[in-house]
Short mmCIF file of C-alpha atoms in Angstrom, two decimals:
data_model
loop_
_atom_site.label_atom_id
_atom_site.label_comp_id
_atom_site.label_asym_id
_atom_site.label_seq_id
_atom_site.Cartn_x
_atom_site.Cartn_y
_atom_site.Cartn_z
CA MET A 270 0.83 19.04 22.04
CA SER A 271 2.25 15.95 23.74
CA PRO A 272 2.14 12.47 22.17
CA CYS A 273 -1.11 10.51 22.66
CA GLN A 274 -3.08 13.76 23.08
CA THR A 275 -6.19 14.35 20.99
CA THR A 276 -6.60 17.67 19.18
CA ALA A 277 -9.63 19.88 19.35
CA PRO A 278 -11.59 19.10 16.19
CA TYR A 279 -10.45 20.74 12.98
CA ASP A 280 -13.04 21.67 10.40
CA VAL A 281 -10.97 19.99 7.69
CA VAL A 282 -7.98 17.64 8.00
CA VAL A 283 -5.99 17.16 4.79
CA TYR A 284 -3.65 14.16 4.65
CA GLY A 285 -0.87 14.54 2.09
CA GLY A 286 0.90 17.79 1.19
CA THR A 287 0.90 17.02 -2.52
CA PRO A 288 -0.09 19.89 -4.84
CA SER A 289 -3.67 18.65 -4.54
CA GLY A 290 -3.41 18.58 -0.75
CA VAL A 291 -1.91 22.06 -0.53
CA ILE A 292 -4.64 23.51 -2.75
CA ALA A 293 -7.37 21.60 -0.88
CA ALA A 294 -6.11 23.02 2.41
CA VAL A 295 -5.88 26.56 1.04
CA ALA A 296 -9.33 26.35 -0.55
CA ALA A 297 -10.91 25.15 2.71
CA ALA A 298 -9.09 27.79 4.78
CA ARG A 299 -10.20 30.56 2.42
CA GLU A 300 -13.76 29.43 3.22
CA GLY A 301 -13.08 30.26 6.86
CA ALA A 302 -12.37 26.71 8.02
CA LYS A 303 -9.83 25.67 10.63
CA VAL A 304 -7.52 23.44 8.57
CA LEU A 305 -4.69 21.04 9.35
CA LEU A 306 -2.41 19.74 6.58
CA ILE A 307 -0.41 16.60 7.41
CA GLU A 308 2.59 15.93 5.16
CA GLN A 309 4.67 12.73 5.15
CA THR A 310 8.03 14.26 4.19
CA LYS A 311 9.86 17.41 5.29
CA HIS A 312 8.50 19.36 2.32
CA VAL A 313 5.12 20.18 0.80
CA GLY A 314 4.46 20.13 -2.92
CA GLY A 315 4.92 16.48 -3.90
CA LEU A 316 6.38 16.06 -7.37
CA SER A 317 6.04 19.77 -8.20
CA THR A 318 8.75 20.36 -5.60
CA SER A 319 10.61 17.11 -6.33
CA GLY A 320 11.80 17.58 -9.88
CA ILE A 321 8.77 17.89 -12.15
CA GLY A 322 8.91 21.52 -13.23
CA THR A 323 6.05 21.63 -15.71
CA ALA A 324 2.34 22.37 -15.69
CA GLU A 325 1.95 19.69 -18.41
CA THR A 326 0.57 22.15 -20.96
CA GLU A 327 2.52 20.31 -23.67
CA HIS A 328 -0.21 17.67 -23.90
CA MET A 329 -3.21 19.53 -22.52
CA ILE A 330 -5.75 22.11 -23.59
CA GLU A 331 -4.56 25.22 -21.79
CA GLU A 332 -8.02 26.63 -21.29
CA THR A 333 -8.78 23.81 -18.82
CA PHE A 334 -6.41 25.40 -16.30
CA SER A 335 -8.43 27.39 -13.81
CA GLY A 336 -9.08 28.24 -10.19
CA LEU A 337 -6.32 27.99 -7.60
CA ALA A 338 -4.25 25.82 -9.94
CA LEU A 339 -4.04 28.70 -12.40
CA GLU A 340 -3.33 31.08 -9.51
CA PHE A 341 -0.33 28.91 -8.57
CA TYR A 342 1.13 29.22 -12.07
CA GLN A 343 0.35 32.93 -12.14
CA ARG A 344 2.14 33.46 -8.83
CA LEU A 345 5.17 31.75 -10.31
CA GLY A 346 4.84 33.99 -13.35
CA ARG A 347 4.83 37.11 -11.20
CA TYR A 348 7.96 35.92 -9.41
CA TYR A 349 9.88 35.26 -12.63
CA LEU A 350 8.63 38.46 -14.24
CA LYS A 351 10.15 40.44 -11.36
CA THR A 352 13.37 38.50 -10.83
CA LEU A 353 14.61 37.41 -14.25
CA PRO A 354 16.56 39.90 -16.37
CA ASN A 355 14.79 38.87 -19.60
CA PRO A 356 11.73 36.86 -18.56
CA GLU A 357 10.31 36.79 -22.07
CA LYS A 358 13.23 34.57 -23.11
CA TYR A 359 12.37 31.85 -20.62
CA PRO A 360 10.20 28.94 -21.77
CA SER A 361 6.49 28.90 -21.09
CA PRO A 362 4.10 27.17 -23.47
CA PHE A 363 1.04 28.96 -22.10
CA ARG A 364 -0.18 30.81 -25.17
CA PRO A 365 -1.62 33.91 -23.48
CA THR A 366 0.73 36.87 -23.78
CA SER A 367 1.48 39.45 -21.14
CA LYS A 368 -1.04 41.72 -22.89
CA VAL A 369 -3.81 39.30 -21.90
CA TYR A 370 -2.74 38.67 -18.33
CA GLY A 371 -0.60 41.70 -17.54
CA GLU A 372 1.44 40.96 -14.43
CA ASN A 373 -0.63 37.80 -13.91
CA ARG A 374 0.86 35.95 -16.85
CA PRO A 375 1.26 32.28 -15.83
CA VAL A 376 4.35 30.18 -16.46
CA ALA A 377 4.21 26.50 -17.26
CA PHE A 378 7.86 25.67 -16.49
CA PHE A 379 9.41 26.40 -13.11
CA GLU A 380 11.99 25.39 -10.52
CA SER A 381 11.13 23.00 -7.68
CA LYS A 382 12.52 25.35 -5.05
CA GLN A 383 10.32 28.20 -6.26
CA ALA A 384 7.26 25.96 -6.48
CA GLU A 385 7.76 25.03 -2.82
CA LYS A 386 8.12 28.67 -1.80
CA THR A 387 4.91 29.50 -3.68
CA TYR A 388 2.97 26.71 -1.97
CA LEU A 389 4.30 27.78 1.42
CA ASP A 390 3.26 31.37 0.74
CA MET A 391 -0.26 30.24 -0.12
CA LEU A 392 -0.49 28.09 3.03
CA LYS A 393 0.82 30.87 5.26
CA GLU A 394 -1.54 33.47 3.81
CA ALA A 395 -4.48 31.13 4.36
CA LYS A 396 -3.32 30.36 7.93
CA VAL A 397 -3.19 26.60 7.35
CA GLU A 398 -1.48 24.65 10.13
CA VAL A 399 1.07 22.17 8.72
CA TRP A 400 2.58 19.09 10.37
CA TYR A 401 5.55 17.36 8.70
CA GLU A 402 6.90 13.79 8.71
CA ARG A 403 3.74 12.22 10.07
CA PHE A 404 1.92 9.07 8.92
CA VAL A 405 -1.57 7.81 9.66
CA THR A 406 -1.62 4.51 11.57
CA ASP A 407 -5.25 4.10 12.57
CA VAL A 408 -8.71 5.56 11.97
CA THR A 409 -11.57 5.78 14.48
CA LYS A 410 -15.08 5.91 13.04
CA LYS A 411 -18.58 6.27 14.40
CA GLY A 412 -20.75 4.47 11.94
CA PRO A 413 -19.53 5.48 8.47
CA ALA A 414 -18.04 8.79 9.66
CA ILE A 415 -14.39 9.31 10.62
CA GLN A 416 -14.10 10.76 14.12
CA SER A 417 -10.32 10.95 14.34
CA ILE A 418 -7.08 9.58 12.94
CA LYS A 419 -4.04 8.39 14.88
CA LEU A 420 -0.55 9.30 13.70
CA ASP A 421 2.73 7.46 14.06
CA ASP A 422 3.89 9.80 16.88
CA GLY A 423 0.89 8.81 19.00
CA ARG A 424 -1.14 11.98 18.48
CA THR A 425 -4.81 11.73 17.58
CA VAL A 426 -6.37 14.28 15.24
CA ALA A 427 -10.12 14.89 15.33
CA GLY A 428 -11.98 16.51 12.47
CA LYS A 429 -15.36 17.21 10.92
CA ALA A 430 -14.22 16.37 7.38
CA PHE A 431 -11.13 14.65 5.99
CA ILE A 432 -9.38 14.77 2.62
CA ASP A 433 -6.88 12.12 1.53
CA ALA A 434 -4.65 13.89 -1.00
CA SER A 435 -1.70 11.50 -0.70
CA TYR A 436 -0.32 9.63 -3.71
CA GLU A 437 -0.83 6.29 -1.92
CA GLY A 438 -4.32 6.64 -0.39
CA ASP A 439 -3.35 5.43 3.09
CA LEU A 440 -6.05 7.38 4.94
CA MET A 441 -8.60 6.12 2.43
CA ALA A 442 -7.49 2.51 2.88
CA ARG A 443 -7.47 2.70 6.68
CA SER A 444 -10.97 4.20 6.63
CA GLY A 445 -12.52 1.03 5.25
CA VAL A 446 -13.07 2.47 1.77
CA SER A 447 -12.90 0.03 -1.14
CA TYR A 448 -9.98 0.45 -3.51
CA THR A 449 -7.95 -1.33 -6.15
CA TYR A 450 -4.60 -1.06 -7.89
CA GLY A 451 -3.13 -2.41 -11.09
CA ARG A 452 -4.96 -2.74 -14.39
CA GLU A 453 -8.48 -3.85 -15.22
CA SER A 454 -9.11 -6.17 -18.14
CA LYS A 455 -10.54 -4.82 -21.37
CA ASP A 456 -13.84 -6.46 -20.53
CA GLN A 457 -14.38 -5.05 -17.03
CA TYR A 458 -15.35 -1.54 -18.17
CA GLY A 459 -15.36 -2.07 -21.92
CA GLU A 460 -12.08 -0.17 -22.41
CA SER A 461 -10.08 -0.79 -25.58
CA LEU A 462 -6.93 0.60 -23.94
CA ALA A 463 -7.13 -1.54 -20.80
CA GLY A 464 -5.08 -4.45 -19.56
CA VAL A 465 -1.80 -5.86 -20.80
CA ARG A 466 -0.74 -4.07 -23.99
CA PHE A 467 1.82 -5.16 -26.57
CA ILE A 468 2.12 -2.17 -28.91
CA ASP A 469 5.85 -1.38 -28.89
CA GLU A 470 8.53 -2.70 -31.20
CA PRO A 471 10.84 -5.43 -29.83
CA ILE A 472 14.20 -4.32 -28.46
CA ASP A 473 17.28 -6.25 -29.56
CA ALA A 474 18.85 -7.15 -26.23
CA SER A 475 18.88 -10.45 -24.40
CA PRO A 476 16.66 -10.50 -21.29
CA TYR A 477 18.67 -13.42 -19.87
CA ASP A 478 21.97 -13.55 -18.03
CA ASP A 479 24.98 -15.52 -19.24
CA ASN A 480 23.60 -18.64 -17.54
CA GLY A 481 20.26 -18.42 -19.32
CA THR A 482 18.36 -17.17 -16.26
CA LEU A 483 15.76 -14.44 -16.76
CA LEU A 484 17.10 -11.09 -15.58
CA PRO A 485 15.44 -9.31 -12.64
CA GLY A 486 12.49 -7.14 -13.63
CA PHE A 487 11.50 -9.31 -16.61
CA VAL A 488 8.56 -11.69 -17.09
CA GLU A 489 8.02 -14.36 -19.73
CA ARG A 490 5.67 -13.63 -22.63
CA SER A 491 3.98 -17.02 -22.17
CA THR A 492 2.56 -15.84 -18.81
CA LEU A 493 0.61 -12.93 -20.34
CA THR A 494 -2.49 -12.49 -22.49
CA GLU A 495 -3.30 -9.31 -24.40
CA GLY A 496 -5.93 -7.27 -22.53
CA GLN A 497 -5.77 -9.23 -19.28
CA ALA A 498 -5.95 -7.63 -15.84
CA ASP A 499 -3.04 -7.63 -13.41
CA LYS A 500 -1.81 -6.01 -10.20
CA ARG A 501 1.07 -4.08 -11.73
CA VAL A 502 1.24 -0.28 -11.89
CA ILE A 503 3.13 2.19 -14.08
CA ASN A 504 6.89 2.08 -13.44
CA TYR A 505 8.39 4.69 -11.11
CA ASN A 506 11.53 6.81 -11.34
CA PHE A 507 13.09 9.91 -9.84
CA ARG A 508 13.05 13.21 -11.74
CA LEU A 509 16.66 14.30 -11.28
CA ASN A 510 17.64 17.92 -11.90
CA PHE A 511 20.85 18.10 -13.99
CA THR A 512 23.22 20.99 -14.52
CA LYS A 513 26.69 21.71 -15.93
CA LYS A 514 27.37 24.48 -13.43
CA PRO A 515 30.76 24.33 -11.66
CA ASP A 516 29.08 23.83 -8.26
CA ARG A 517 27.16 20.73 -9.43
CA THR A 518 27.07 17.67 -7.19
CA PRO A 519 28.87 14.75 -8.90
CA PHE A 520 27.31 11.33 -9.38
CA THR A 521 28.75 9.51 -6.39
CA LYS A 522 28.86 5.78 -5.82
CA PRO A 523 25.86 4.61 -3.74
CA ALA A 524 26.50 2.36 -0.76
CA ASN A 525 24.51 -0.49 -2.33
CA TYR A 526 26.11 -0.17 -5.77
CA ARG A 527 25.79 -3.32 -7.87
CA PRO A 528 27.15 -2.87 -11.41
CA GLU A 529 25.66 -6.20 -12.48
CA ARG A 530 22.24 -4.52 -12.38
CA TYR A 531 23.19 -2.71 -15.58
CA ILE A 532 24.09 -5.72 -17.71
CA LEU A 533 21.67 -4.54 -20.42
CA LEU A 534 23.61 -1.30 -20.61
CA THR A 535 26.91 -3.16 -20.84
CA ARG A 536 25.60 -5.17 -23.77
CA LEU A 537 24.11 -2.09 -25.44
CA LEU A 538 27.34 -0.12 -25.27
CA LYS A 539 29.36 -3.06 -26.55
CA ASN A 540 27.15 -3.25 -29.65
CA LYS A 541 26.57 0.51 -29.99
CA PRO A 542 29.65 2.36 -28.67
CA ASP A 543 28.43 5.67 -30.14
CA THR A 544 25.46 5.76 -27.75
CA LYS A 545 24.86 9.19 -26.23
CA LEU A 546 23.43 10.08 -22.84
CA GLU A 547 20.23 11.30 -24.48
CA ASP A 548 19.76 7.80 -25.94
CA ILE A 549 19.50 6.48 -22.36
CA ILE A 550 17.81 9.29 -20.41
CA ASP A 551 15.32 11.95 -21.45
CA LEU A 552 17.15 15.27 -21.00
CA TYR A 553 14.65 18.13 -21.02
CA LYS A 554 17.24 20.78 -21.89
CA TRP A 555 14.67 22.80 -23.82
CA ARG A 556 13.08 23.90 -20.56
CA SER A 557 16.23 24.84 -18.71
CA TRP A 558 16.21 27.36 -15.87
CA ASN A 559 19.55 29.10 -15.45
CA GLY A 560 21.37 26.01 -16.69
CA THR A 561 19.32 23.48 -14.68
CA PHE A 562 16.88 21.06 -16.33
CA GLU A 563 14.88 18.01 -15.35
CA THR A 564 15.28 14.46 -16.58
CA ASN A 565 12.94 11.51 -17.04
CA ASN A 566 12.79 7.84 -17.88
CA LYS A 567 13.23 7.34 -21.62
CA GLN A 568 10.40 5.19 -22.89
CA LYS A 569 12.08 3.19 -25.65
CA SER A 570 15.55 2.95 -24.19
CA VAL A 571 17.17 -0.41 -23.50
CA ILE A 572 17.73 0.85 -19.96
CA SER A 573 16.87 4.15 -18.29
CA LEU A 574 15.79 5.76 -15.01
CA GLY A 575 12.67 3.62 -14.73
CA HIS A 576 13.30 0.73 -12.32
CA PHE A 577 11.12 -2.00 -13.81
CA GLY A 578 9.81 -4.51 -11.28
CA GLY A 579 10.99 -2.39 -8.36
CA ASN A 580 7.54 -1.01 -7.50
CA VAL A 581 5.42 -4.19 -7.53
CA ASP A 582 4.92 -4.20 -3.75
CA TYR A 583 4.56 -0.43 -3.37
CA PRO A 584 0.80 0.36 -3.65
CA ASP A 585 -0.31 -1.83 -0.73
CA GLY A 586 3.02 -1.91 1.08
CA ASP A 587 3.46 -0.77 4.66
CA TYR A 588 5.61 2.24 5.48
CA SER A 589 8.80 0.23 6.04
CA LYS A 590 8.32 -1.61 2.73
CA ARG A 591 7.81 1.66 0.86
CA LYS A 592 10.87 3.18 2.51
CA ALA A 593 12.91 0.23 1.27
CA ILE A 594 11.46 0.59 -2.23
CA TYR A 595 12.31 4.30 -2.23
CA GLN A 596 15.91 3.46 -1.26
CA ASP A 597 16.11 0.70 -3.87
CA HIS A 598 14.98 3.12 -6.58
CA LYS A 599 17.51 5.67 -5.34
CA ASP A 600 20.28 3.05 -5.43
CA TRP A 601 19.20 2.08 -8.95
CA THR A 602 19.21 5.69 -10.11
CA MET A 603 22.47 6.84 -8.59
CA GLY A 604 24.07 3.51 -9.47
CA LEU A 605 23.11 4.00 -13.12
CA MET A 606 24.57 7.51 -13.17
CA TYR A 607 27.75 6.40 -11.39
CA TYR A 608 28.09 3.50 -13.85
CA LEU A 609 27.77 5.83 -16.84
CA ALA A 610 30.29 8.25 -15.38
CA ASN A 611 32.91 5.76 -14.20
CA ASP A 612 32.63 2.16 -15.37
CA PRO A 613 35.51 1.18 -17.71
CA THR A 614 33.09 -0.72 -19.99
CA VAL A 615 31.41 2.61 -20.81
CA PRO A 616 33.00 4.24 -23.87
CA GLU A 617 35.25 7.13 -22.91
CA LYS A 618 33.19 9.64 -24.88
CA LEU A 619 29.98 8.73 -23.03
CA ARG A 620 31.78 8.77 -19.67
CA ALA A 621 33.09 12.24 -20.44
CA GLU A 622 29.64 13.44 -21.50
CA THR A 623 28.05 12.09 -18.32
CA ASN A 624 30.69 13.76 -16.15
CA GLU A 625 29.85 17.12 -17.68
CA TYR A 626 26.64 16.94 -15.64
CA GLY A 627 25.79 16.64 -11.99
CA LEU A 628 22.89 17.27 -9.65
CA ALA A 629 21.84 20.91 -9.30
CA ALA A 630 23.36 22.22 -6.07
CA ASP A 631 20.53 24.70 -5.43
CA GLU A 632 17.72 22.10 -5.43
CA PHE A 633 16.82 19.68 -2.62
CA THR A 634 19.60 21.20 -0.53
CA ASP A 635 18.81 19.24 2.64
CA ASN A 636 18.63 15.91 0.77
CA GLY A 637 21.96 15.74 -1.05
CA ASN A 638 20.37 17.52 -4.05
CA PHE A 639 18.24 14.42 -4.59
CA PRO A 640 14.41 14.69 -4.98
CA TYR A 641 12.33 14.20 -1.86
CA TYR A 642 9.60 12.21 -3.58
CA LEU A 643 9.79 9.11 -5.74
CA TYR A 644 7.60 9.63 -8.81
CA VAL A 645 4.69 7.41 -7.81
CA ARG A 646 2.75 7.68 -11.04
CA GLU A 647 0.01 5.39 -9.80
CA ALA A 648 -0.70 3.48 -6.59
CA ARG A 649 -4.12 2.77 -5.05
CA ARG A 650 -7.33 3.95 -6.69
CA MET A 651 -10.60 4.26 -4.82
CA VAL A 652 -13.62 2.29 -6.03
CA GLY A 653 -16.50 4.65 -5.39
CA ALA A 654 -20.11 4.73 -6.52
CA PHE A 655 -18.93 6.18 -9.84
CA VAL A 656 -15.77 5.04 -11.65
CA HIS A 657 -14.13 7.37 -14.19
CA THR A 658 -13.19 5.28 -17.25
CA GLN A 659 -12.06 5.59 -20.85
CA LYS A 660 -15.56 6.40 -22.10
CA ASP A 661 -15.80 9.39 -19.73
CA ILE A 662 -12.75 10.87 -21.47
CA LEU A 663 -13.47 10.08 -25.10
CA VAL A 664 -17.24 9.57 -25.41
CA ASP A 665 -19.41 10.65 -22.44
CA ARG A 666 -17.62 13.96 -21.92
CA THR A 667 -20.34 15.80 -19.97
CA LYS A 668 -21.29 15.27 -16.33
CA PRO A 669 -24.17 16.82 -14.35
CA ASP A 670 -21.99 17.06 -11.24
CA VAL A 671 -18.91 18.49 -13.02
CA ILE A 672 -16.40 20.21 -10.73
CA CYS A 673 -13.48 20.79 -13.15
CA LEU A 674 -12.24 19.91 -16.63
CA GLY A 675 -9.65 17.38 -17.75
CA SER A 676 -7.73 17.38 -21.01
CA HIS A 677 -4.41 15.54 -20.71
CA TRP A 678 -3.79 12.71 -23.14
CA ILE A 679 -4.31 9.22 -21.73
CA ASP A 680 -0.72 8.59 -20.68
CA SER A 681 0.73 5.46 -19.14
CA HIS A 682 4.45 4.81 -19.10
CA HIS A 683 5.39 1.18 -19.50
CA VAL A 684 4.39 -1.22 -16.76
CA GLN A 685 6.73 -4.18 -17.22
CA ARG A 686 9.44 -5.73 -19.37
CA VAL A 687 8.60 -8.92 -21.19
CA ALA A 688 11.01 -11.48 -22.63
CA ILE A 689 9.78 -12.53 -26.05
CA SER A 690 12.83 -14.57 -27.11
CA LYS A 691 16.39 -15.30 -26.04
CA THR A 692 17.56 -12.17 -27.85
CA GLN A 693 14.65 -9.72 -27.58
CA PHE A 694 12.31 -8.14 -25.08
CA VAL A 695 9.49 -5.62 -25.25
CA ASN A 696 8.37 -2.84 -22.90
CA GLU A 697 4.69 -3.48 -22.19
CA GLY A 698 1.81 -1.29 -21.03
CA ARG A 699 2.36 2.02 -22.81
CA ILE A 700 -0.71 4.18 -23.49
CA TRP A 701 -0.37 7.46 -25.39
CA GLU A 702 -3.83 8.39 -26.62
CA PRO A 703 -4.34 12.01 -27.77
CA ILE A 704 -7.39 13.95 -26.61
CA ALA A 705 -8.79 16.56 -28.98
CA LYS A 706 -11.42 18.00 -26.63
CA PRO A 707 -11.66 18.59 -22.87
CA TYR A 708 -14.04 16.56 -20.74
CA GLN A 709 -15.92 17.22 -17.51
CA ILE A 710 -14.84 15.46 -14.33
CA SER A 711 -17.53 14.24 -11.94
CA TYR A 712 -17.62 15.22 -8.25
CA ARG A 713 -18.42 11.57 -7.51
CA ILE A 714 -14.91 10.36 -8.40
CA MET A 715 -13.82 11.89 -5.06
CA THR A 716 -16.61 10.46 -2.88
CA PRO A 717 -16.50 6.98 -1.36
CA LYS A 718 -19.58 4.80 -1.31
CA GLU A 719 -21.83 6.38 1.31
CA GLU A 720 -22.14 3.23 3.40
CA GLN A 721 -18.34 3.09 3.69
CA CYS A 722 -17.47 6.67 4.67
CA THR A 723 -19.48 9.90 4.78
CA ASN A 724 -16.89 12.58 5.60
CA LEU A 725 -13.92 11.71 3.40
CA LEU A 726 -12.97 13.06 -0.05
CA VAL A 727 -10.22 11.53 -2.21
CA PRO A 728 -9.02 13.85 -5.01
CA VAL A 729 -5.74 12.06 -5.89
CA CYS A 730 -6.34 8.31 -5.51
CA ALA A 731 -9.72 9.00 -7.09
CA SER A 732 -12.32 6.50 -8.25
CA ALA A 733 -11.08 5.63 -11.72
CA SER A 734 -10.01 2.71 -13.81
CA HIS A 735 -6.33 2.49 -14.72
CA VAL A 736 -7.11 3.97 -18.14
CA GLY A 737 -9.29 6.72 -16.70
CA PHE A 738 -6.65 7.52 -14.09
CA CYS A 739 -3.99 7.93 -16.79
CA SER A 740 -5.61 11.18 -17.95
CA ILE A 741 -6.26 12.77 -14.54
CA ARG A 742 -2.96 11.83 -12.87
CA LEU A 743 -1.43 15.27 -13.42
CA GLU A 744 -0.63 17.75 -10.66
CA CYS A 745 -2.52 20.53 -12.48
CA THR A 746 -5.70 18.41 -12.64
CA TRP A 747 -5.23 17.08 -9.10
CA MET A 748 -4.95 20.69 -7.87
CA GLN A 749 -8.32 21.52 -9.38
CA LEU A 750 -9.82 18.40 -7.83
CA GLY A 751 -8.18 19.44 -4.56
CA GLU A 752 -9.82 22.86 -4.66
CA SER A 753 -13.19 21.24 -5.29
CA ALA A 754 -12.59 18.85 -2.39
CA GLY A 755 -11.61 21.68 -0.04
CA VAL A 756 -14.74 23.71 -0.76
CA ALA A 757 -17.00 20.63 -0.65
CA ALA A 758 -15.52 19.48 2.68
CA VAL A 759 -16.34 22.83 4.28
CA MET A 760 -19.89 22.75 2.89
CA ALA A 761 -20.48 19.24 4.25
CA GLY A 762 -18.98 20.09 7.63
CA LYS A 763 -21.00 23.27 8.11
CA GLN A 764 -24.24 21.54 7.17
CA GLN A 765 -23.35 18.35 9.07
CA ILE A 766 -24.28 16.19 6.12
CA PRO A 767 -22.43 13.43 4.23
CA VAL A 768 -20.12 14.61 1.45
CA GLN A 769 -22.31 12.55 -0.88
CA LYS A 770 -25.36 14.69 0.03
CA ILE A 771 -24.10 18.23 -0.53
CA ASN A 772 -25.88 20.48 -3.01
CA VAL A 773 -23.64 20.00 -6.05
CA LYS A 774 -25.19 22.98 -7.84
CA ALA A 775 -24.19 25.19 -4.90
CA LEU A 776 -20.69 23.72 -5.05
CA GLN A 777 -20.48 24.41 -8.78
CA ASP A 778 -21.65 28.00 -8.30
CA ALA A 779 -19.07 28.56 -5.56
CA LEU A 780 -16.27 27.12 -7.70
CA VAL A 781 -17.21 29.17 -10.78
CA LYS A 782 -17.22 32.34 -8.67
CA LYS A 783 -13.66 31.47 -7.63
CA GLY A 784 -12.54 31.10 -11.24
CA MET A 785 -13.01 27.39 -11.89
CA ILE A 786 -13.95 26.58 -15.48
CA ILE A 787 -16.49 23.78 -15.75
CA ASP A 788 -18.25 24.67 -19.01
CA LEU A 789 -17.06 22.86 -22.14
CA ASN A 790 -18.38 25.64 -24.37
CA HIS A 791 -16.97 28.84 -22.91
CA GLN A 792 -16.08 31.56 -25.42
CA VAL A 793 -13.21 31.14 -27.89
CA TRP A 794 -11.23 34.00 -29.45
CA ASP A 795 -8.05 34.16 -31.53
CA GLY A 796 -7.65 30.39 -31.40
CA MET A 797 -7.82 30.24 -27.60
CA ARG A 798 -10.53 30.37 -24.99
CA ASP A 799 -11.33 33.55 -23.10
CA ILE A 800 -10.15 33.76 -19.51
CA PRO A 801 -12.98 34.32 -16.99
CA LYS A 802 -12.86 37.73 -15.36
CA SER A 803 -12.63 36.13 -11.94
CA THR A 804 -9.16 34.78 -12.77
CA GLN A 805 -7.76 37.77 -14.61
CA LEU A 806 -7.09 40.00 -11.62
CA LEU A 807 -5.84 37.85 -8.79
CA SER A 808 -4.51 39.47 -5.64
CA LYS A 809 -0.77 39.90 -5.44
#
């Protein structure tokens, strides 16, 4: 198709090849719909194919995994069962044994490259058309319904129903749907965990440079009030894959390397020369695949992979601004690793330890072994007719229009760094609230207000407060929301009705038949919940 040409209408257009987007597209296609998936990078799978190799079962109730999300993990399990010499020795915190699942035993830890292959297999089998490296620039509507979207290459895509499964919510925003970003105050929704939060111990390190000027990425304590709202989101970082293999890619010096960015590290190592790499970066060695493991920002470190202050303009930024922020985070990350491996102020022992590692040569092979996606933990959030908040997780756990279950702890990494004195600072914004029981997630968190848009569903940038979002912002939960969105979009399109008007009971029945668990009280045995028959014998 040539630029500026308009497509014949698709039944469902999915924007964003995140795990939620892939599953939404597959779910819609399995319903017989003609589906187009539009991805912004060269690769589908979002963070599941960009360094996060976990289903997040560590802090979830495993029995809330169901539907196509569970199928994804079972497909990975079948692959590893067949290819690994001793698969039982590899880590997987799913409790069910092979006796329960047989060859359909799921795995909870996996490699990015295999996750991508699995998603591509599912898309190919479902005959989903996929376009890569395309961005929405404009939306044409007739009344409250989207008629078509225009992409950055000039093409126009028409559709009956649309799903925005991107991390940023760009299709949602361009469709005239109300949204927010940042944190609500405690008072807005009556949330005890909301707003600015000072719960962490002070860190002994000066947040000022040698001239007494506040370092970049810091704010003054006097500017903040406990529980207040703001426009800041959870800090971002890349999830690097480390290895000690001989073919590892060394930590090279980035073009925009600025060692002065790591002054906190210089001061730390001067005062604590015995610091180890694991004191700076979370090294998830315990879930290693063939010598490769993922890394993460370390919450209480003086300095780590999280680039505080670097994402402030990201949620509502244009594409060029976000590209610059991505590059700035990459420069920060690779600069930090190069500094640790080479700077003469770094103790020799720590330099030697850092140089034992490198980037895994068999991951992200067309991107210098660097992840495709920045870990955008939170960006825009839709403001729909129903907003998922703290009480919907901890108190009002049942919903009449339930379409899946949630169970992850309420988890927010820190949001900003705050100078509290000339010699101390504190990381602010952390939430780590355990959840003892699963909760039902409402269909309405995916639907815009009807007067704003009638044929759009938003399973990722869903209608939630910051606190509410911090429990659903997991790929495994987003996949289940994506499946619900895919099936609902087909129902609305076939019946030519607004997504807000579909028969939710019919949607629930369809999802349950496909293996989705929506009942909080399904049977328990041997300390775990029974697996519905519909998900026990999935096709190979």
